[in-house]
Amino acid sequence: PVKNPGVYEITLGTPLMTLINELCGGMADGKKLRGIIPGGSSVPILTAKECETANMDFESMAEHKTMLGSGAVIVLSEDTDIVETTFRLAEFYAHESCGQCTPCREGTHWVAGLLHKIKDGHGTKKDLDLILSLTVNMEGGTTICPLADACVGAVRPTIEKYKEEFEARLTTDDKKNVA
């Protein structure tokens, strides 16, 4: 989505939009910025508006309720399907779960399955609410490793910040709401 993707070493505190517009050359093909995942797939997403005031440092990321994480910046353009992207991230975490801890083993697979239903237009409001409920039970030290927390970081903030896009995919036909 950017003109010059690559690996960049920047000074801590560099404005996020300086990274995107100056080092990366701006958005490719005249597309608009939709959002950025600033520290790899496990950290909460920033909307385009939030990116305007975010700096690449720990304090700024904390103020925006996200993290620098691995430092891998994932840029999403206006044509990125947020629901599809969130499903793919959840699917990754479900695949990577070793299965030892119940909240992760069950939670990641349930979240991915429910997102798949929503993505395909078969999910309901109850499914979306269930995802949010599941993520509460998957975080905060309920597992041995942080994989479940990583899934939560990728999923819940994205649903909260782009809720209208998820709701647009929901059906009101309960007959389609079969797991």
Tab-separated table of N, CA and C in Angstrom:
chain	number	residue	atom	x	y	z
A	1	PRO	N	0.783	-1.214	0.000
A	1	PRO	CA	0.000	0.000	0.000
A	1	PRO	C	0.830	1.288	0.000
A	2	VAL	N	2.149	1.202	0.306
A	2	VAL	CA	2.986	2.402	0.235
A	2	VAL	C	3.858	2.321	-1.011
A	3	LYS	N	4.341	3.475	-1.452
A	3	LYS	CA	5.149	3.518	-2.676
A	3	LYS	C	6.498	2.832	-2.514
A	4	ASN	N	7.108	2.980	-1.343
A	4	ASN	CA	8.442	2.422	-1.115
A	4	ASN	C	8.463	1.531	0.123
A	5	PRO	N	7.886	0.329	0.037
A	5	PRO	CA	7.938	-0.556	1.197
A	5	PRO	C	9.387	-0.963	1.460
A	6	GLY	N	9.692	-1.248	2.683
A	6	GLY	CA	11.056	-1.659	2.987
A	6	GLY	C	11.302	-1.733	4.470
A	7	VAL	N	12.576	-1.878	4.810
A	7	VAL	CA	13.007	-1.910	6.199
A	7	VAL	C	13.666	-0.568	6.488
A	8	TYR	N	13.141	0.139	7.476
A	8	TYR	CA	13.639	1.470	7.807
A	8	TYR	C	14.035	1.523	9.275
A	9	GLU	N	15.191	2.109	9.542
A	9	GLU	CA	15.607	2.357	10.913
A	9	GLU	C	15.338	3.826	11.198
A	10	ILE	N	14.507	4.077	12.201
A	10	ILE	CA	14.133	5.457	12.513
A	10	ILE	C	14.432	5.753	13.975
A	11	THR	N	14.522	7.020	14.285
A	11	THR	CA	14.739	7.465	15.653
A	11	THR	C	13.445	7.291	16.440
A	12	LEU	N	13.575	6.801	17.661
A	12	LEU	CA	12.419	6.677	18.535
A	12	LEU	C	11.769	8.048	18.673
A	13	GLY	N	10.474	8.122	18.463
A	13	GLY	CA	9.743	9.384	18.543
A	13	GLY	C	9.395	9.973	17.189
A	14	THR	N	9.851	9.335	16.115
A	14	THR	CA	9.515	9.805	14.768
A	14	THR	C	8.001	9.732	14.569
A	15	PRO	N	7.381	10.796	14.082
A	15	PRO	CA	5.942	10.724	13.799
A	15	PRO	C	5.638	9.593	12.806
A	16	LEU	N	4.600	8.860	13.074
A	16	LEU	CA	4.219	7.737	12.217
A	16	LEU	C	3.994	8.191	10.784
A	17	MET	N	3.377	9.350	10.603
A	17	MET	CA	3.108	9.832	9.245
A	17	MET	C	4.379	10.277	8.518
A	18	THR	N	5.438	10.615	9.261
A	18	THR	CA	6.734	10.899	8.628
A	18	THR	C	7.281	9.613	8.023
A	19	LEU	N	7.161	8.529	8.756
A	19	LEU	CA	7.581	7.226	8.227
A	19	LEU	C	6.817	6.908	6.944
A	20	ILE	N	5.515	7.065	6.977
A	20	ILE	CA	4.678	6.706	5.828
A	20	ILE	C	4.892	7.659	4.652
A	21	ASN	N	4.817	8.955	4.902
A	21	ASN	CA	4.842	9.930	3.805
A	21	ASN	C	6.230	10.255	3.277
A	22	GLU	N	7.227	10.295	4.153
A	22	GLU	CA	8.562	10.672	3.697
A	22	GLU	C	9.428	9.459	3.358
A	23	LEU	N	9.619	8.575	4.307
A	23	LEU	CA	10.480	7.421	4.047
A	23	LEU	C	9.845	6.436	3.071
A	24	CYS	N	8.570	6.156	3.268
A	24	CYS	CA	7.881	5.184	2.402
A	24	CYS	C	7.289	5.830	1.148
A	25	GLY	N	7.394	7.129	1.008
A	25	GLY	CA	6.931	7.806	-0.200
A	25	GLY	C	5.440	8.024	-0.292
A	26	GLY	N	4.717	7.792	0.798
A	26	GLY	CA	3.264	7.973	0.787
A	26	GLY	C	2.537	6.726	0.308
A	27	MET	N	1.256	6.844	0.236
A	27	MET	CA	0.418	5.723	-0.184
A	27	MET	C	0.546	5.506	-1.691
A	28	ALA	N	0.579	4.265	-2.101
A	28	ALA	CA	0.702	3.913	-3.518
A	28	ALA	C	-0.608	4.157	-4.255
A	29	ASP	N	-0.497	4.438	-5.522
A	29	ASP	CA	-1.639	4.567	-6.432
A	29	ASP	C	-2.681	5.583	-5.972
A	30	GLY	N	-2.272	6.568	-5.203
A	30	GLY	CA	-3.198	7.606	-4.757
A	30	GLY	C	-4.238	7.130	-3.758
A	31	LYS	N	-4.042	5.944	-3.207
A	31	LYS	CA	-4.999	5.404	-2.229
A	31	LYS	C	-4.917	6.188	-0.925
A	32	LYS	N	-5.998	6.158	-0.170
A	32	LYS	CA	-6.025	6.788	1.144
A	32	LYS	C	-5.624	5.766	2.200
A	33	LEU	N	-5.043	6.265	3.262
A	33	LEU	CA	-4.680	5.427	4.395
A	33	LEU	C	-5.946	5.043	5.148
A	34	ARG	N	-6.076	3.764	5.458
A	34	ARG	CA	-7.233	3.286	6.213
A	34	ARG	C	-6.861	3.049	7.671
A	35	GLY	N	-5.654	2.557	7.876
A	35	GLY	CA	-5.180	2.286	9.225
A	35	GLY	C	-3.799	1.677	9.191
A	36	ILE	N	-3.204	1.584	10.372
A	36	ILE	CA	-1.872	0.999	10.495
A	36	ILE	C	-1.846	0.108	11.725
A	37	ILE	N	-1.249	-1.049	11.568
A	37	ILE	CA	-0.938	-1.910	12.703
A	37	ILE	C	0.543	-1.634	12.977
A	38	PRO	N	0.844	-0.891	14.062
A	38	PRO	CA	2.184	-0.331	14.213
A	38	PRO	C	3.280	-1.261	14.706
A	39	GLY	N	2.953	-2.431	15.210
A	39	GLY	CA	4.007	-3.264	15.783
A	39	GLY	C	3.854	-4.740	15.521
A	40	GLY	N	3.428	-5.106	14.338
A	40	GLY	CA	3.184	-6.513	14.040
A	40	GLY	C	1.738	-6.872	14.310
A	41	SER	N	1.354	-8.061	13.895
A	41	SER	CA	-0.064	-8.439	13.886
A	41	SER	C	-0.724	-8.516	15.253
A	42	SER	N	0.048	-8.587	16.318
A	42	SER	CA	-0.550	-8.793	17.637
A	42	SER	C	-0.898	-7.514	18.386
A	43	VAL	N	-0.634	-6.359	17.802
A	43	VAL	CA	-0.925	-5.115	18.525
A	43	VAL	C	-2.174	-4.446	17.957
A	44	PRO	N	-2.875	-3.685	18.776
A	44	PRO	CA	-4.086	-3.012	18.306
A	44	PRO	C	-3.828	-2.043	17.152
A	45	ILE	N	-4.778	-2.014	16.244
A	45	ILE	CA	-4.721	-1.179	15.043
A	45	ILE	C	-4.933	0.293	15.394
A	46	LEU	N	-4.365	1.158	14.573
A	46	LEU	CA	-4.625	2.595	14.648
A	46	LEU	C	-5.436	2.990	13.426
A	47	THR	N	-6.470	3.787	13.615
A	47	THR	CA	-7.222	4.307	12.473
A	47	THR	C	-6.372	5.368	11.774
A	48	ALA	N	-6.769	5.751	10.578
A	48	ALA	CA	-6.036	6.787	9.845
A	48	ALA	C	-5.964	8.075	10.663
A	49	LYS	N	-7.044	8.428	11.329
A	49	LYS	CA	-7.072	9.649	12.149
A	49	LYS	C	-6.092	9.538	13.315
A	50	GLU	N	-6.043	8.392	13.961
A	50	GLU	CA	-5.109	8.198	15.075
A	50	GLU	C	-3.656	8.270	14.605
A	51	CYS	N	-3.402	7.821	13.385
A	51	CYS	CA	-2.038	7.841	12.836
A	51	CYS	C	-1.491	9.257	12.724
A	52	GLU	N	-2.375	10.221	12.555
A	52	GLU	CA	-1.956	11.619	12.399
A	52	GLU	C	-1.246	12.160	13.636
A	53	THR	N	-1.556	11.618	14.809
A	53	THR	CA	-0.968	12.124	16.054
A	53	THR	C	-0.051	11.118	16.741
A	54	ALA	N	0.150	9.966	16.143
A	54	ALA	CA	0.969	8.920	16.763
A	54	ALA	C	2.439	9.060	16.377
A	55	ASN	N	3.292	8.863	17.361
A	55	ASN	CA	4.734	8.828	17.139
A	55	ASN	C	5.225	7.407	17.383
A	56	MET	N	6.319	7.076	16.756
A	56	MET	CA	6.895	5.748	16.931
A	56	MET	C	7.753	5.731	18.201
A	57	ASP	N	7.076	5.755	19.345
A	57	ASP	CA	7.737	5.603	20.639
A	57	ASP	C	6.756	4.947	21.606
A	58	PHE	N	7.291	4.466	22.702
A	58	PHE	CA	6.478	3.699	23.641
A	58	PHE	C	5.358	4.533	24.257
A	59	GLU	N	5.653	5.772	24.620
A	59	GLU	CA	4.660	6.620	25.277
A	59	GLU	C	3.496	6.946	24.345
A	60	SER	N	3.807	7.344	23.128
A	60	SER	CA	2.756	7.699	22.173
A	60	SER	C	1.886	6.489	21.840
A	61	MET	N	2.527	5.355	21.661
A	61	MET	CA	1.752	4.144	21.367
A	61	MET	C	0.846	3.793	22.545
A	62	ALA	N	1.356	3.932	23.763
A	62	ALA	CA	0.541	3.655	24.952
A	62	ALA	C	-0.638	4.629	25.037
A	63	GLU	N	-0.401	5.899	24.711
A	63	GLU	CA	-1.487	6.887	24.707
A	63	GLU	C	-2.571	6.521	23.694
A	64	HIS	N	-2.171	5.874	22.614
A	64	HIS	CA	-3.113	5.446	21.576
A	64	HIS	C	-3.611	4.011	21.809
A	65	LYS	N	-3.287	3.458	22.982
A	65	LYS	CA	-3.729	2.118	23.388
A	65	LYS	C	-3.261	1.022	22.426
A	66	THR	N	-2.002	1.156	21.981
A	66	THR	CA	-1.369	0.126	21.169
A	66	THR	C	0.087	0.029	21.604
A	67	MET	N	0.907	-0.670	20.835
A	67	MET	CA	2.304	-0.884	21.206
A	67	MET	C	3.200	-0.861	19.975
A	68	LEU	N	4.498	-0.712	20.221
A	68	LEU	CA	5.472	-0.834	19.139
A	68	LEU	C	5.695	-2.296	18.775
A	69	GLY	N	5.493	-3.193	19.736
A	69	GLY	CA	5.630	-4.624	19.457
A	69	GLY	C	6.936	-4.952	18.774
A	70	SER	N	6.857	-5.652	17.665
A	70	SER	CA	8.049	-6.063	16.915
A	70	SER	C	8.599	-4.937	16.050
A	71	GLY	N	7.846	-3.866	15.906
A	71	GLY	CA	8.264	-2.766	15.043
A	71	GLY	C	7.884	-2.968	13.589
A	72	ALA	N	7.240	-4.078	13.283
A	72	ALA	CA	6.784	-4.338	11.912
A	72	ALA	C	5.510	-3.536	11.669
A	73	VAL	N	5.590	-2.533	10.822
A	73	VAL	CA	4.460	-1.644	10.556
A	73	VAL	C	3.659	-2.194	9.377
A	74	ILE	N	2.392	-2.479	9.617
A	74	ILE	CA	1.507	-2.999	8.575
A	74	ILE	C	0.572	-1.865	8.160
A	75	VAL	N	0.686	-1.451	6.909
A	75	VAL	CA	-0.091	-0.318	6.398
A	75	VAL	C	-1.287	-0.844	5.610
A	76	LEU	N	-2.465	-0.331	5.926
A	76	LEU	CA	-3.695	-0.744	5.261
A	76	LEU	C	-4.266	0.432	4.476
A	77	SER	N	-4.572	0.190	3.217
A	77	SER	CA	-5.124	1.254	2.377
A	77	SER	C	-6.649	1.195	2.382
A	78	GLU	N	-7.251	2.173	1.735
A	78	GLU	CA	-8.709	2.288	1.708
A	78	GLU	C	-9.405	1.082	1.100
A	79	ASP	N	-8.708	0.320	0.271
A	79	ASP	CA	-9.351	-0.848	-0.332
A	79	ASP	C	-9.097	-2.140	0.440
A	80	THR	N	-8.495	-2.027	1.622
A	80	THR	CA	-8.300	-3.198	2.471
A	80	THR	C	-9.631	-3.593	3.095
A	81	ASP	N	-9.978	-4.850	2.978
A	81	ASP	CA	-11.181	-5.385	3.614
A	81	ASP	C	-10.836	-5.669	5.078
A	82	ILE	N	-11.298	-4.817	5.970
A	82	ILE	CA	-10.966	-4.926	7.391
A	82	ILE	C	-11.488	-6.228	7.984
A	83	VAL	N	-12.675	-6.651	7.594
A	83	VAL	CA	-13.252	-7.887	8.122
A	83	VAL	C	-12.408	-9.081	7.674
A	84	GLU	N	-12.053	-9.127	6.417
A	84	GLU	CA	-11.207	-10.204	5.881
A	84	GLU	C	-9.839	-10.205	6.565
A	85	THR	N	-9.257	-9.047	6.728
A	85	THR	CA	-7.944	-8.942	7.374
A	85	THR	C	-8.006	-9.450	8.806
A	86	THR	N	-9.030	-9.065	9.538
A	86	THR	CA	-9.186	-9.500	10.924
A	86	THR	C	-9.390	-11.005	10.993
A	87	PHE	N	-10.182	-11.547	10.082
A	87	PHE	CA	-10.376	-12.997	10.021
A	87	PHE	C	-9.045	-13.703	9.785
A	88	ARG	N	-8.263	-13.225	8.835
A	88	ARG	CA	-6.980	-13.869	8.511
A	88	ARG	C	-6.013	-13.830	9.693
A	89	LEU	N	-6.006	-12.717	10.423
A	89	LEU	CA	-5.156	-12.643	11.611
A	89	LEU	C	-5.628	-13.641	12.668
A	90	ALA	N	-6.930	-13.712	12.900
A	90	ALA	CA	-7.468	-14.665	13.878
A	90	ALA	C	-7.188	-16.098	13.446
A	91	GLU	N	-7.312	-16.361	12.167
A	91	GLU	CA	-7.037	-17.695	11.630
A	91	GLU	C	-5.575	-18.080	11.876
A	92	PHE	N	-4.667	-17.122	11.707
A	92	PHE	CA	-3.249	-17.353	11.977
A	92	PHE	C	-3.049	-17.763	13.435
A	93	TYR	N	-3.643	-17.021	14.360
A	93	TYR	CA	-3.471	-17.337	15.776
A	93	TYR	C	-4.115	-18.672	16.139
A	94	ALA	N	-5.232	-19.001	15.545
A	94	ALA	CA	-5.855	-20.307	15.787
A	94	ALA	C	-4.931	-21.427	15.313
A	95	HIS	N	-4.315	-21.239	14.168
A	95	HIS	CA	-3.389	-22.238	13.623
A	95	HIS	C	-2.153	-22.388	14.505
A	96	GLU	N	-1.680	-21.284	15.056
A	96	GLU	CA	-0.446	-21.295	15.844
A	96	GLU	C	-0.642	-21.770	17.279
A	97	SER	N	-1.876	-21.856	17.750
A	97	SER	CA	-2.115	-22.304	19.118
A	97	SER	C	-1.642	-23.744	19.289
A	98	CYS	N	-0.850	-23.990	20.332
A	98	CYS	CA	-0.356	-25.349	20.579
A	98	CYS	C	-1.438	-26.226	21.194
A	99	GLY	N	-2.476	-25.607	21.755
A	99	GLY	CA	-3.589	-26.356	22.317
A	99	GLY	C	-3.464	-26.673	23.793
A	100	GLN	N	-2.379	-26.256	24.439
A	100	GLN	CA	-2.179	-26.597	25.842
A	100	GLN	C	-3.168	-25.888	26.770
A	101	CYS	N	-3.445	-24.623	26.511
A	101	CYS	CA	-4.312	-23.844	27.393
A	101	CYS	C	-5.710	-23.698	26.783
A	102	THR	N	-6.710	-24.001	27.564
A	102	THR	CA	-8.089	-23.972	27.075
A	102	THR	C	-8.521	-22.614	26.518
A	103	PRO	N	-8.250	-21.495	27.200
A	103	PRO	CA	-8.708	-20.215	26.638
A	103	PRO	C	-8.145	-19.941	25.247
A	104	CYS	N	-6.919	-20.345	25.012
A	104	CYS	CA	-6.308	-20.125	23.698
A	104	CYS	C	-6.781	-21.177	22.697
A	105	ARG	N	-6.716	-22.428	23.093
A	105	ARG	CA	-7.116	-23.521	22.195
A	105	ARG	C	-8.545	-23.332	21.701
A	106	GLU	N	-9.454	-23.086	22.615
A	106	GLU	CA	-10.860	-22.932	22.253
A	106	GLU	C	-11.164	-21.523	21.735
A	107	GLY	N	-10.621	-20.528	22.424
A	107	GLY	CA	-10.929	-19.144	22.080
A	107	GLY	C	-10.490	-18.739	20.690
A	108	THR	N	-9.245	-19.070	20.322
A	108	THR	CA	-8.758	-18.658	19.002
A	108	THR	C	-9.562	-19.317	17.889
A	109	HIS	N	-9.913	-20.580	18.073
A	109	HIS	CA	-10.685	-21.278	17.030
A	109	HIS	C	-12.121	-20.752	16.947
A	110	TRP	N	-12.719	-20.468	18.095
A	110	TRP	CA	-14.069	-19.900	18.084
A	110	TRP	C	-14.076	-18.518	17.442
A	111	VAL	N	-13.108	-17.695	17.816
A	111	VAL	CA	-13.032	-16.342	17.251
A	111	VAL	C	-12.850	-16.414	15.741
A	112	ALA	N	-11.931	-17.249	15.282
A	112	ALA	CA	-11.700	-17.380	13.836
A	112	ALA	C	-12.951	-17.899	13.128
A	113	GLY	N	-13.616	-18.879	13.716
A	113	GLY	CA	-14.827	-19.437	13.108
A	113	GLY	C	-15.953	-18.423	13.015
A	114	LEU	N	-16.143	-17.658	14.071
A	114	LEU	CA	-17.191	-16.633	14.063
A	114	LEU	C	-16.868	-15.515	13.079
A	115	LEU	N	-15.595	-15.131	12.999
A	115	LEU	CA	-15.200	-14.116	12.019
A	115	LEU	C	-15.388	-14.626	10.596
A	116	HIS	N	-15.166	-15.913	10.394
A	116	HIS	CA	-15.392	-16.508	9.067
A	116	HIS	C	-16.866	-16.379	8.683
A	117	LYS	N	-17.757	-16.678	9.635
A	117	LYS	CA	-19.197	-16.528	9.381
A	117	LYS	C	-19.549	-15.084	9.035
A	118	ILE	N	-19.019	-14.155	9.807
A	118	ILE	CA	-19.314	-12.738	9.566
A	118	ILE	C	-18.771	-12.311	8.213
A	119	LYS	N	-17.546	-12.702	7.916
A	119	LYS	CA	-16.909	-12.359	6.638
A	119	LYS	C	-17.754	-12.826	5.462
A	120	ASP	N	-18.326	-14.011	5.597
A	120	ASP	CA	-19.126	-14.590	4.515
A	120	ASP	C	-20.582	-14.132	4.517
A	121	GLY	N	-20.952	-13.239	5.445
A	121	GLY	CA	-22.306	-12.699	5.469
A	121	GLY	C	-23.322	-13.565	6.181
A	122	HIS	N	-22.852	-14.531	6.983
A	122	HIS	CA	-23.765	-15.432	7.692
A	122	HIS	C	-23.796	-15.183	9.201
A	123	GLY	N	-22.984	-14.250	9.686
A	123	GLY	CA	-22.932	-13.975	11.114
A	123	GLY	C	-24.037	-13.033	11.549
A	124	THR	N	-24.353	-13.093	12.835
A	124	THR	CA	-25.378	-12.220	13.409
A	124	THR	C	-24.755	-11.327	14.478
A	125	LYS	N	-25.558	-10.434	15.007
A	125	LYS	CA	-25.114	-9.557	16.097
A	125	LYS	C	-24.660	-10.390	17.290
A	126	LYS	N	-25.330	-11.510	17.539
A	126	LYS	CA	-24.937	-12.397	18.641
A	126	LYS	C	-23.531	-12.944	18.429
A	127	ASP	N	-23.182	-13.245	17.184
A	127	ASP	CA	-21.835	-13.735	16.878
A	127	ASP	C	-20.791	-12.664	17.169
A	128	LEU	N	-21.077	-11.446	16.768
A	128	LEU	CA	-20.147	-10.341	17.008
A	128	LEU	C	-19.986	-10.103	18.512
A	129	ASP	N	-21.092	-10.131	19.242
A	129	ASP	CA	-21.041	-9.973	20.695
A	129	ASP	C	-20.282	-11.124	21.348
A	130	LEU	N	-20.448	-12.329	20.823
A	130	LEU	CA	-19.752	-13.490	21.370
A	130	LEU	C	-18.243	-13.359	21.177
A	131	ILE	N	-17.819	-12.850	20.034
A	131	ILE	CA	-16.384	-12.635	19.812
A	131	ILE	C	-15.829	-11.704	20.888
A	132	LEU	N	-16.516	-10.609	21.126
A	132	LEU	CA	-16.049	-9.648	22.130
A	132	LEU	C	-16.028	-10.271	23.520
A	133	SER	N	-17.009	-11.098	23.834
A	133	SER	CA	-17.049	-11.791	25.116
A	133	SER	C	-15.908	-12.807	25.232
A	134	LEU	N	-15.683	-13.566	24.181
A	134	LEU	CA	-14.593	-14.549	24.181
A	134	LEU	C	-13.246	-13.883	24.404
A	135	THR	N	-13.030	-12.744	23.745
A	135	THR	CA	-11.724	-12.093	23.862
A	135	THR	C	-11.452	-11.610	25.288
A	136	VAL	N	-12.489	-11.256	26.018
A	136	VAL	CA	-12.309	-10.860	27.418
A	136	VAL	C	-11.783	-12.039	28.228
A	137	ASN	N	-12.267	-13.233	27.934
A	137	ASN	CA	-11.860	-14.428	28.671
A	137	ASN	C	-10.539	-15.022	28.195
A	138	MET	N	-9.993	-14.502	27.113
A	138	MET	CA	-8.734	-15.019	26.569
A	138	MET	C	-7.522	-14.210	27.017
A	139	GLU	N	-7.734	-13.049	27.599
A	139	GLU	CA	-6.608	-12.149	27.873
A	139	GLU	C	-6.272	-12.062	29.352
A	140	GLY	N	-5.152	-11.415	29.599
A	140	GLY	CA	-4.804	-11.074	30.974
A	140	GLY	C	-4.268	-12.208	31.818
A	141	GLY	N	-3.413	-13.025	31.261
A	141	GLY	CA	-2.770	-14.059	32.051
A	141	GLY	C	-3.560	-15.339	32.223
A	142	THR	N	-4.504	-15.595	31.354
A	142	THR	CA	-5.281	-16.836	31.452
A	142	THR	C	-4.570	-18.006	30.772
A	143	THR	N	-3.443	-17.735	30.130
A	143	THR	CA	-2.707	-18.774	29.412
A	143	THR	C	-1.224	-18.715	29.783
A	144	ILE	N	-0.502	-19.772	29.451
A	144	ILE	CA	0.921	-19.854	29.770
A	144	ILE	C	1.741	-18.867	28.940
A	145	CYS	N	1.436	-18.765	27.664
A	145	CYS	CA	2.174	-17.853	26.782
A	145	CYS	C	1.237	-16.730	26.322
A	146	PRO	N	1.761	-15.727	25.643
A	146	PRO	CA	0.917	-14.593	25.247
A	146	PRO	C	0.191	-14.742	23.905
A	147	LEU	N	0.068	-15.947	23.357
A	147	LEU	CA	-0.567	-16.090	22.048
A	147	LEU	C	-2.043	-15.675	22.083
A	148	ALA	N	-2.756	-16.063	23.119
A	148	ALA	CA	-4.172	-15.673	23.211
A	148	ALA	C	-4.303	-14.157	23.311
A	149	ASP	N	-3.433	-13.528	24.103
A	149	ASP	CA	-3.437	-12.066	24.204
A	149	ASP	C	-3.143	-11.425	22.854
A	150	ALA	N	-2.257	-12.042	22.078
A	150	ALA	CA	-1.925	-11.526	20.743
A	150	ALA	C	-3.149	-11.566	19.835
A	151	CYS	N	-3.903	-12.645	19.903
A	151	CYS	CA	-5.127	-12.759	19.106
A	151	CYS	C	-6.120	-11.672	19.513
A	152	VAL	N	-6.258	-11.473	20.813
A	152	VAL	CA	-7.159	-10.431	21.318
A	152	VAL	C	-6.724	-9.062	20.807
A	153	GLY	N	-5.416	-8.782	20.835
A	153	GLY	CA	-4.894	-7.502	20.365
A	153	GLY	C	-5.173	-7.254	18.899
A	154	ALA	N	-5.201	-8.328	18.129
A	154	ALA	CA	-5.471	-8.203	16.696
A	154	ALA	C	-6.961	-8.057	16.394
A	155	VAL	N	-7.804	-8.639	17.223
A	155	VAL	CA	-9.229	-8.740	16.905
A	155	VAL	C	-10.099	-7.669	17.569
A	156	ARG	N	-10.091	-7.628	18.888
A	156	ARG	CA	-11.065	-6.770	19.586
A	156	ARG	C	-10.951	-5.286	19.230
A	157	PRO	N	-9.754	-4.679	19.253
A	157	PRO	CA	-9.685	-3.256	18.896
A	157	PRO	C	-10.121	-2.982	17.453
A	158	THR	N	-9.871	-3.923	16.566
A	158	THR	CA	-10.280	-3.734	15.171
A	158	THR	C	-11.797	-3.736	15.069
A	159	ILE	N	-12.447	-4.654	15.763
A	159	ILE	CA	-13.914	-4.680	15.765
A	159	ILE	C	-14.458	-3.390	16.382
A	160	GLU	N	-13.860	-2.957	17.483
A	160	GLU	CA	-14.344	-1.745	18.153
A	160	GLU	C	-14.168	-0.495	17.288
A	161	LYS	N	-13.054	-0.397	16.584
A	161	LYS	CA	-12.769	0.812	15.796
A	161	LYS	C	-13.425	0.820	14.419
A	162	TYR	N	-13.723	-0.360	13.892
A	162	TYR	CA	-14.331	-0.468	12.557
A	162	TYR	C	-15.655	-1.235	12.649
A	163	LYS	N	-16.366	-1.024	13.745
A	163	LYS	CA	-17.581	-1.788	14.035
A	163	LYS	C	-18.606	-1.741	12.905
A	164	GLU	N	-18.764	-0.570	12.283
A	164	GLU	CA	-19.767	-0.443	11.219
A	164	GLU	C	-19.457	-1.375	10.047
A	165	GLU	N	-18.194	-1.659	9.799
A	165	GLU	CA	-17.847	-2.558	8.698
A	165	GLU	C	-18.194	-4.004	9.034
A	166	PHE	N	-18.037	-4.365	10.300
A	166	PHE	CA	-18.427	-5.706	10.728
A	166	PHE	C	-19.947	-5.827	10.728
A	167	GLU	N	-20.625	-4.807	11.244
A	167	GLU	CA	-22.090	-4.831	11.294
A	167	GLU	C	-22.710	-4.862	9.903
A	168	ALA	N	-22.047	-4.264	8.932
A	168	ALA	CA	-22.566	-4.269	7.553
A	168	ALA	C	-22.584	-5.672	6.960
A	169	ARG	N	-21.798	-6.568	7.507
A	169	ARG	CA	-21.729	-7.943	7.006
A	169	ARG	C	-22.699	-8.885	7.720
A	170	LEU	N	-23.354	-8.404	8.763
A	170	LEU	CA	-24.233	-9.269	9.554
A	170	LEU	C	-25.549	-9.522	8.840
A	171	THR	N	-26.122	-10.673	9.123
A	171	THR	CA	-27.441	-11.018	8.607
A	171	THR	C	-28.437	-10.944	9.759
A	172	THR	N	-29.678	-10.723	9.441
A	172	THR	CA	-30.719	-10.765	10.466
A	172	THR	C	-31.494	-12.072	10.375
A	173	ASP	N	-31.093	-12.916	9.440
A	173	ASP	CA	-31.750	-14.203	9.225
A	173	ASP	C	-31.143	-15.238	10.163
A	174	ASP	N	-31.845	-15.559	11.259
A	174	ASP	CA	-31.331	-16.512	12.236
A	174	ASP	C	-31.148	-17.914	11.666
A	175	LYS	N	-31.814	-18.236	10.567
A	175	LYS	CA	-31.640	-19.553	9.953
A	175	LYS	C	-30.227	-19.715	9.404
A	176	LYS	N	-29.580	-18.593	9.066
A	176	LYS	CA	-28.202	-18.644	8.575
A	176	LYS	C	-27.205	-18.734	9.724
A	177	ASN	N	-27.680	-18.577	10.949
A	177	ASN	CA	-26.803	-18.548	12.114
A	177	ASN	C	-26.599	-19.950	12.680
A	178	VAL	N	-26.155	-20.852	11.844
A	178	VAL	CA	-25.889	-22.221	12.270
A	178	VAL	C	-24.385	-22.429	12.234
A	179	ALA	N	-23.823	-22.813	13.368
A	179	ALA	CA	-22.358	-22.988	13.463
A	179	ALA	C	-21.874	-24.143	12.621
